[in-house]
mmCIF file of C-alpha atoms in Angstrom:
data_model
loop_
_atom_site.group_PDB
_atom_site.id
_atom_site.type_symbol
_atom_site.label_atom_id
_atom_site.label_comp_id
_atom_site.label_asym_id
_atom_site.label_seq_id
_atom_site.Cartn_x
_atom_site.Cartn_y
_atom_site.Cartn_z
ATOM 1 C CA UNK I 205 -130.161 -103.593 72.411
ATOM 2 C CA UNK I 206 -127.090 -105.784 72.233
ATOM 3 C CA UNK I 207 -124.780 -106.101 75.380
ATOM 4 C CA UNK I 208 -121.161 -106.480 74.689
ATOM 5 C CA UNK I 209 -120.993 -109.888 75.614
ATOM 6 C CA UNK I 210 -123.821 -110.189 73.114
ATOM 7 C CA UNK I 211 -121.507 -108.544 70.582
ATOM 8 C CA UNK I 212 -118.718 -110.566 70.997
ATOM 9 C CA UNK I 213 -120.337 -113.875 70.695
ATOM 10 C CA UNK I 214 -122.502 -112.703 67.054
ATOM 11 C CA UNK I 215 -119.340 -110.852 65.640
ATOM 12 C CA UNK I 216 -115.615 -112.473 64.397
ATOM 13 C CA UNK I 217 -113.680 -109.668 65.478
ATOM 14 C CA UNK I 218 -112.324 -109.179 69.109
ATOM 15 C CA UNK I 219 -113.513 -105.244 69.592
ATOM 16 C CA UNK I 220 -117.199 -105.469 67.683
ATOM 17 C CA UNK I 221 -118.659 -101.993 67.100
ATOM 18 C CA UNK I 222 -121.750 -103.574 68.766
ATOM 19 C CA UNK I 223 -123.789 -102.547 65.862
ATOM 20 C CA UNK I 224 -125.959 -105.104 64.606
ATOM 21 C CA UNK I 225 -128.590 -105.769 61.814
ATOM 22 C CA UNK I 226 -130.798 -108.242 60.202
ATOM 23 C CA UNK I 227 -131.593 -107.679 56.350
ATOM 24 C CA UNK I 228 -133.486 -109.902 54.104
ATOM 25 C CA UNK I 229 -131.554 -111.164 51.100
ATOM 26 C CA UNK I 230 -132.696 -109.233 48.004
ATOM 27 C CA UNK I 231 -134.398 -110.852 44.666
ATOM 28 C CA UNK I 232 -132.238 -109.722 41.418
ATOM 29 C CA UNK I 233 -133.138 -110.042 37.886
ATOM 30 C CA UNK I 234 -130.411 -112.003 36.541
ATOM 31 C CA UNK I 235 -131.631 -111.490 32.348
ATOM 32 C CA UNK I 236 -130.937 -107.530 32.715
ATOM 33 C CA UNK I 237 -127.311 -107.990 33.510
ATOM 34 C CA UNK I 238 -124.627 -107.773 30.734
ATOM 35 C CA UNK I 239 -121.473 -107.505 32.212
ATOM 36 C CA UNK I 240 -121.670 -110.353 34.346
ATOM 37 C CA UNK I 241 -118.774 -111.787 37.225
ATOM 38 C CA UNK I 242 -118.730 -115.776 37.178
ATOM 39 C CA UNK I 243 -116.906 -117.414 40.133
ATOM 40 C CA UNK I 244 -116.145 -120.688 40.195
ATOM 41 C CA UNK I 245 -115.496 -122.075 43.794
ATOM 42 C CA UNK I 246 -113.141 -119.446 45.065
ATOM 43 C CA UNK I 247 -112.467 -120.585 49.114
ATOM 44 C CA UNK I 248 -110.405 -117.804 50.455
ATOM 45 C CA UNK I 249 -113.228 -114.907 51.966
ATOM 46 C CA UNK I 250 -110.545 -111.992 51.635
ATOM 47 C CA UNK I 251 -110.312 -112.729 47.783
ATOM 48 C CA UNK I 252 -113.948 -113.328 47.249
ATOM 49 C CA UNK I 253 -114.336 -110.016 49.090
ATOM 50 C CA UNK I 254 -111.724 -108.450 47.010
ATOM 51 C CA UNK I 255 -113.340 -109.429 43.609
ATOM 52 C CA UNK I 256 -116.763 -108.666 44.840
ATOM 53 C CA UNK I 257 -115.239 -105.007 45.620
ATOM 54 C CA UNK I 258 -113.722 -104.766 42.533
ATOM 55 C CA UNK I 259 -116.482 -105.721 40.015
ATOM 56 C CA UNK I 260 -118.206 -103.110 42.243
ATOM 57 C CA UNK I 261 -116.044 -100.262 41.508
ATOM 58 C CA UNK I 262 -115.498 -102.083 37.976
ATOM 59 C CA UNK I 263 -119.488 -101.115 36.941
ATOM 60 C CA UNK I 264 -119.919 -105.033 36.674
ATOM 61 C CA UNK I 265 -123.928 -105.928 36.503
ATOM 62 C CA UNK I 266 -124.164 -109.112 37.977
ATOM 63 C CA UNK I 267 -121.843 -111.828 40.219
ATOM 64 C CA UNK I 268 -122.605 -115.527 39.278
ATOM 65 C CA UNK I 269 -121.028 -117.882 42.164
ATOM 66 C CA UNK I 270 -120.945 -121.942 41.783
ATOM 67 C CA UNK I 271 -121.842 -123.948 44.485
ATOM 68 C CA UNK I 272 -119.157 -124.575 46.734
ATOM 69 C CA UNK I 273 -117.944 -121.044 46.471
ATOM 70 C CA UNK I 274 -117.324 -119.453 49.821
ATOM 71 C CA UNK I 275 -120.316 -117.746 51.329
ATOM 72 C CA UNK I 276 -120.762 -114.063 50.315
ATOM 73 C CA UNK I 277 -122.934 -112.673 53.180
ATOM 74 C CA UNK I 278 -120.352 -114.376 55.893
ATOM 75 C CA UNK I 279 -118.407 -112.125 58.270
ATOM 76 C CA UNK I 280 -114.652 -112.104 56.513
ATOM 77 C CA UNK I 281 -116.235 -111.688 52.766
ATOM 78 C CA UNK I 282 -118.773 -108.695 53.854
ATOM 79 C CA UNK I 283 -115.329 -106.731 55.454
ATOM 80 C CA UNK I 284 -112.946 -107.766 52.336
ATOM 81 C CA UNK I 285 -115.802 -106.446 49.955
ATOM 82 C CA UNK I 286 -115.654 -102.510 51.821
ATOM 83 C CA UNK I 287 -119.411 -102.657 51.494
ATOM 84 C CA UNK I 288 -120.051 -103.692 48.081
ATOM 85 C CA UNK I 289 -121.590 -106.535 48.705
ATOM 86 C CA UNK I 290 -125.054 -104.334 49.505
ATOM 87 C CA UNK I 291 -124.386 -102.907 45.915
ATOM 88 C CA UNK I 292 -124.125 -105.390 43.572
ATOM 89 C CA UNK I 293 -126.321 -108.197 43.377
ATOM 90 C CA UNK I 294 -124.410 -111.796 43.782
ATOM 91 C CA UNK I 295 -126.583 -114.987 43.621
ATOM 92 C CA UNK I 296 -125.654 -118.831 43.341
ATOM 93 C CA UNK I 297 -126.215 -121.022 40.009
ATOM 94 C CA UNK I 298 -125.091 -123.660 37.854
ATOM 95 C CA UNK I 299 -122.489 -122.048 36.213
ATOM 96 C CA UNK I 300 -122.521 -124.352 32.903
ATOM 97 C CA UNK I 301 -126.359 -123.826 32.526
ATOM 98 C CA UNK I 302 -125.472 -119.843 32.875
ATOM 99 C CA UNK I 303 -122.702 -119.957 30.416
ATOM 100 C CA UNK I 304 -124.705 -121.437 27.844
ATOM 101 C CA UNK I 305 -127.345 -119.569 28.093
ATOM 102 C CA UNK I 306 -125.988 -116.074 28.207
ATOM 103 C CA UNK I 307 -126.348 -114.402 24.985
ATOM 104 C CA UNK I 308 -122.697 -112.298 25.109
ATOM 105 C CA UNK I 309 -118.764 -113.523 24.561
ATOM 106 C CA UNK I 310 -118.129 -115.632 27.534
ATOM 107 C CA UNK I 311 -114.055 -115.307 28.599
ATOM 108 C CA UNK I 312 -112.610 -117.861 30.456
ATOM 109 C CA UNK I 313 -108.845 -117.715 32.165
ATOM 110 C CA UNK I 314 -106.425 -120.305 31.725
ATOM 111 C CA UNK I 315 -103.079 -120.998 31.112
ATOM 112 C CA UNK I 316 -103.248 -123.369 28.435
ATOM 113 C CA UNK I 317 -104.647 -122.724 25.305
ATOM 114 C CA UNK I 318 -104.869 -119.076 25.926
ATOM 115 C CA UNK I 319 -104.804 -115.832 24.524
ATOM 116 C CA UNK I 320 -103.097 -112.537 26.068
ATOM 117 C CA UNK I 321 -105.889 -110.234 27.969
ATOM 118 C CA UNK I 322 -104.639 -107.610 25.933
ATOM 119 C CA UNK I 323 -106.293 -108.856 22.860
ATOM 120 C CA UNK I 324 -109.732 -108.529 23.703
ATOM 121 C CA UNK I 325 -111.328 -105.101 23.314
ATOM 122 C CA UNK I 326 -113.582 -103.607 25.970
ATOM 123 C CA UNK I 327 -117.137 -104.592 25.134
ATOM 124 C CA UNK I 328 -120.516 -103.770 26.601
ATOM 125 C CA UNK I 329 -121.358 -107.353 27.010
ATOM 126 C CA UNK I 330 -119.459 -110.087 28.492
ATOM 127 C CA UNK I 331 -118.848 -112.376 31.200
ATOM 128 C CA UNK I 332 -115.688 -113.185 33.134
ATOM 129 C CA UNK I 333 -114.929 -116.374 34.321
ATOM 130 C CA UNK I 334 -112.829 -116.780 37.342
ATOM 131 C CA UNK I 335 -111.526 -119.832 39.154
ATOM 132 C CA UNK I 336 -110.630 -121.749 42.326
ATOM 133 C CA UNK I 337 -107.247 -120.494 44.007
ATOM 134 C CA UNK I 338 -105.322 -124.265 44.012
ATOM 135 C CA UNK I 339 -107.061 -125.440 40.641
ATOM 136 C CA UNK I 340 -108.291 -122.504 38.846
ATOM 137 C CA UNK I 341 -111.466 -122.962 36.458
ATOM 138 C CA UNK I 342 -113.298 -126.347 35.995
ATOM 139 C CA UNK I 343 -112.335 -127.259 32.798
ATOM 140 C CA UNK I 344 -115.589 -128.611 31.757
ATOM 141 C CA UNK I 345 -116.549 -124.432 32.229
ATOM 142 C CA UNK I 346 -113.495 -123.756 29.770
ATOM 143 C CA UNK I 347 -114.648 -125.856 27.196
ATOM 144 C CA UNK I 348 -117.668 -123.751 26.798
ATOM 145 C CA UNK I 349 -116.213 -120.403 27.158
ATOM 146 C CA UNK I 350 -115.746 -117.871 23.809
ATOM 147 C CA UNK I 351 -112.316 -117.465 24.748
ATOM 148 C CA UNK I 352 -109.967 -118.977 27.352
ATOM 149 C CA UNK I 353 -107.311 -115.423 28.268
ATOM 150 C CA UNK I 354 -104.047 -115.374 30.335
ATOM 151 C CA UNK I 355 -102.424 -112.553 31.729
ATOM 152 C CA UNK I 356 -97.949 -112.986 30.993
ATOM 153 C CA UNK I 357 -95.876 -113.500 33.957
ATOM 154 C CA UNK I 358 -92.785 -111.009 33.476
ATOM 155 C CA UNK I 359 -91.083 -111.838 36.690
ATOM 156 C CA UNK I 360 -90.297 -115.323 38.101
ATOM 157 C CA UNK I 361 -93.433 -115.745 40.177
ATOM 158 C CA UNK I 362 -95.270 -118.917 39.349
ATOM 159 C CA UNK I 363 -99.230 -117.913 39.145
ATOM 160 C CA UNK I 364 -101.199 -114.336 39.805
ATOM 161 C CA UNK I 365 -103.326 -114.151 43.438
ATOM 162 C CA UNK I 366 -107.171 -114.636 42.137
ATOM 163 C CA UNK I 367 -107.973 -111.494 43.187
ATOM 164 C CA UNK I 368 -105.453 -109.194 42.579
ATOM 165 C CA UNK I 369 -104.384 -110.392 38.882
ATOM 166 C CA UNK I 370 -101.206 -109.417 39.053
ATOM 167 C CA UNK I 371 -99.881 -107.665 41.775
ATOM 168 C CA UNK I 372 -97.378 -109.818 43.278
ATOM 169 C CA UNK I 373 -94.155 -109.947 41.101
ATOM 170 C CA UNK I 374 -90.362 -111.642 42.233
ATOM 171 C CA UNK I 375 -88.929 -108.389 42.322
ATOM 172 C CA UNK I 376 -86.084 -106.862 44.619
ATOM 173 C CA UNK I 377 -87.548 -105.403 48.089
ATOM 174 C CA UNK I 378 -85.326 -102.320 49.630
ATOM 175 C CA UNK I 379 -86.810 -99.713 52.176
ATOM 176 C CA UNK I 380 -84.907 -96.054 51.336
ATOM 177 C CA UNK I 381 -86.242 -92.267 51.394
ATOM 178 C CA UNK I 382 -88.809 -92.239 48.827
ATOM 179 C CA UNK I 383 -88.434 -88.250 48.087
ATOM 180 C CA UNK I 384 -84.506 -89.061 47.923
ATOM 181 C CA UNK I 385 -85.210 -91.864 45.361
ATOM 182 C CA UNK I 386 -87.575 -90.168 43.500
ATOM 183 C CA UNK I 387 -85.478 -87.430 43.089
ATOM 184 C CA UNK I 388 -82.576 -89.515 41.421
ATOM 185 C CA UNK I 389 -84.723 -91.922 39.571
ATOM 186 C CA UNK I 390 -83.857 -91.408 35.673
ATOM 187 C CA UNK I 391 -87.243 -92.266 34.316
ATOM 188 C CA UNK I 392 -91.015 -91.148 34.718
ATOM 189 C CA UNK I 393 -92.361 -91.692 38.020
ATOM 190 C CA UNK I 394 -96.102 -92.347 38.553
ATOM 191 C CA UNK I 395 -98.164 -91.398 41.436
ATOM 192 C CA UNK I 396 -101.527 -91.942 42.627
ATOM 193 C CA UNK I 397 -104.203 -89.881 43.782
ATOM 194 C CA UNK I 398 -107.713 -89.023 43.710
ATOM 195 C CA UNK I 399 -107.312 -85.059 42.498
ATOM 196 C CA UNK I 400 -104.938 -83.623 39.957
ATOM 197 C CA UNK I 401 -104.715 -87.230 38.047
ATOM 198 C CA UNK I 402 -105.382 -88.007 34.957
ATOM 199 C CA UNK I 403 -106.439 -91.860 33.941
ATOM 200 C CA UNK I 404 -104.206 -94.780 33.627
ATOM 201 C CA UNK I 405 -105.495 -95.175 30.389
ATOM 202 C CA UNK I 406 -103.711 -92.217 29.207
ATOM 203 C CA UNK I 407 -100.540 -93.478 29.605
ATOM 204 C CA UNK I 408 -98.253 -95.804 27.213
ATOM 205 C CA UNK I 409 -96.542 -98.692 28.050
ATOM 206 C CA UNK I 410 -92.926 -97.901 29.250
ATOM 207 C CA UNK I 411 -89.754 -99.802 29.133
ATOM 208 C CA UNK I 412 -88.369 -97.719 32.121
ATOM 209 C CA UNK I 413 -90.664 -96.428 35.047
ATOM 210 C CA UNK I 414 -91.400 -96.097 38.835
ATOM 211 C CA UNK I 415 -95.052 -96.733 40.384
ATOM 212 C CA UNK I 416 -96.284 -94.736 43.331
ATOM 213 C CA UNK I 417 -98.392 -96.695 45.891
ATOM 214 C CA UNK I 418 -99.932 -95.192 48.872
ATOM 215 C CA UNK I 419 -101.092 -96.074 52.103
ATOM 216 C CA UNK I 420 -104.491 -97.820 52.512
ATOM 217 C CA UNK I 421 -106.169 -95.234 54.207
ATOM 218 C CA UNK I 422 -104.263 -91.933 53.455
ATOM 219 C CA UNK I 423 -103.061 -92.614 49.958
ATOM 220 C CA UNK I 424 -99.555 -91.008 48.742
ATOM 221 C CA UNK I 425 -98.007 -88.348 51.003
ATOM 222 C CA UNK I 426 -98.462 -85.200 49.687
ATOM 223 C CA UNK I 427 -94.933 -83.884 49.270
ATOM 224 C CA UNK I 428 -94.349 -87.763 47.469
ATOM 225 C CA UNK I 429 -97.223 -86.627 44.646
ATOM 226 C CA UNK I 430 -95.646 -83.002 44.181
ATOM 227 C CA UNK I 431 -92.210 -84.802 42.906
ATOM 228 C CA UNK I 432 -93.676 -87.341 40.541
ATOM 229 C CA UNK I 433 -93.754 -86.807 36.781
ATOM 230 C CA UNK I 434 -97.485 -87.389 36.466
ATOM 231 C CA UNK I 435 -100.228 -88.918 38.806
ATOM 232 C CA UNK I 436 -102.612 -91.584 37.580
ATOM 233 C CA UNK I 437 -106.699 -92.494 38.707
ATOM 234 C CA UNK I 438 -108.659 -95.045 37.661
ATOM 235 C CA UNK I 439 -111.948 -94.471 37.181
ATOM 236 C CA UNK I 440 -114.595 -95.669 39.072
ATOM 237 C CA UNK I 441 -117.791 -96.847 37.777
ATOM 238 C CA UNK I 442 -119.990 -98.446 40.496
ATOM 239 C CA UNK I 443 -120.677 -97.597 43.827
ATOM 240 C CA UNK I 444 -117.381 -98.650 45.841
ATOM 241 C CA UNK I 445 -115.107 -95.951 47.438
ATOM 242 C CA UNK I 446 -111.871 -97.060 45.724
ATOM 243 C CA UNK I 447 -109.677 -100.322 45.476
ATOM 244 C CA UNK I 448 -108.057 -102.123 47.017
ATOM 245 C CA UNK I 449 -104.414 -100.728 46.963
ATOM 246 C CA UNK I 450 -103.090 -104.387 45.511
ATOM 247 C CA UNK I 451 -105.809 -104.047 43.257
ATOM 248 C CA UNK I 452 -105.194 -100.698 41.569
ATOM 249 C CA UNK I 453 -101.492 -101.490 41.707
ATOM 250 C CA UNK I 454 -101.800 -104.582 39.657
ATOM 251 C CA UNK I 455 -104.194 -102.921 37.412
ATOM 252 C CA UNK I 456 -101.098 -99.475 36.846
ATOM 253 C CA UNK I 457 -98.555 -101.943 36.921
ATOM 254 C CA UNK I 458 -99.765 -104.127 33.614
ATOM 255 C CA UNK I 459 -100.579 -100.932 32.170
ATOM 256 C CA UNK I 460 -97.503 -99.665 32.252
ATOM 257 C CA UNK I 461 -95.761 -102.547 31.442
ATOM 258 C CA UNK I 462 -97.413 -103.320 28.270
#
């Protein structure tokens, strides 16, 4: 039993739930995977959490982490990742010995000497490479990817958050009445939800549109989703709850921008 001074000194957060366990690092087979995560020395816990959620809910197999990539198992990363971290396996390798020796298309991300994401087809084998925040992906690893991909910028921010891919765009900011602006809003306007949705995939690109974003916990108000035109899911394929809302928005938002 753990006292709550105990607590306090083993956990990072300033009200621990004072429960407390020790687990033993599982062994993975590494050659089964074929949809594989590569990460190469990503420093900032919440996004390494973030991606290790999202490969989660993405189906991905396996997560490949260079040295020098921030530690999976510590506090921030386990909290970012919702729990996923306990369903997909993650170990640390060489990444260039990896690379070469994975038998599927390897894709790299870049923005030089780049195609657009949009180009490649889904496949049942892969492996997506993913880089450092500041300096993105060694290029020694680039030069022995398949293909290097890019996702376009449409807005006038400079680079895409590691994690989210996407979400953050220079856009205009106003706070109004969202059932008043739905209401008067000329084009289609998406929600989200988890019932009564049909997937993302469904839907075309648009030149005109509104995106409905909920709140972490509680999703889109109710009376919100009953005035939209149509409300979107994405699917989920591994274990994980749901996304992360800048997640899911990023992924609706490209969608639907073409």
């Amino acid at each position: 039993e753990i006292n709550m001074k105990g607590a306090e000194a083993l956990s990072g957060t300033e009200t621990p739930q004072c429960f407390f366990a020790l687990i033993e690092k599982p062994q993975y087979n590494e050659i089964e995977a074929l949809q594989v995560l590569l990460i190469d020395r990503i420093q900032d816990p919440g996004n390494l959490g973030t991606l290790i959620r999202t490969a989660d809910a993405a189906g991905i197999d396996l997560i490949v982490m260079e040295k020098g990539t921030a530690d999976p198992y510590q506090d921030k990363v386990m909290r970012a990742s919702q729990g996923s971290i306990f369903h997909i396996p993650v170990v640390i390798k060489d990444l260039a010995t990896y690379i070469t020796e994975f038998e599927g298309p390897v894709y790299g991300t870049a923005l030089e000497n780049a195609v657009s994401f949009k180009e490649i087809e889904s496949q049942s084998q892969f492996a997506l490479l993913l880089g450092n925040e500041g300096e993105g992906v060694n290029k020694d690893l680039l030069q022995r990817t398949t293909k290097n991909l890019i996702i376009p910028i449409y807005g006038k921010a400079e680079s895409l958050n590691v994690a989210i891919a996407g979400s953050i765009f220079h856009i205009p900011v106003v706070i109004k009445d969202l059932a008043t602006y739905i209401t008067e809003f000329e084009g289609p306007v998406y929600g989200t939800a988890l019932e009564n949705a049909v997937s993302f995939k469904e839907i075309e690109s648009q030149s005109q549109f509104a995106l409905l974003l909920g709140n972490e916990g509680e999703g889109v108000n109710k009376d919100l989703l009953q005035r939209t035109t149509k409300n979107l899911i994405i699917p989920i394929y591994g274990k994980a709850e749901s996304l992360n809302v800048a997640i899911a928005g990023s992924i609706l938002l490209y969608q639907l921008k073409g």
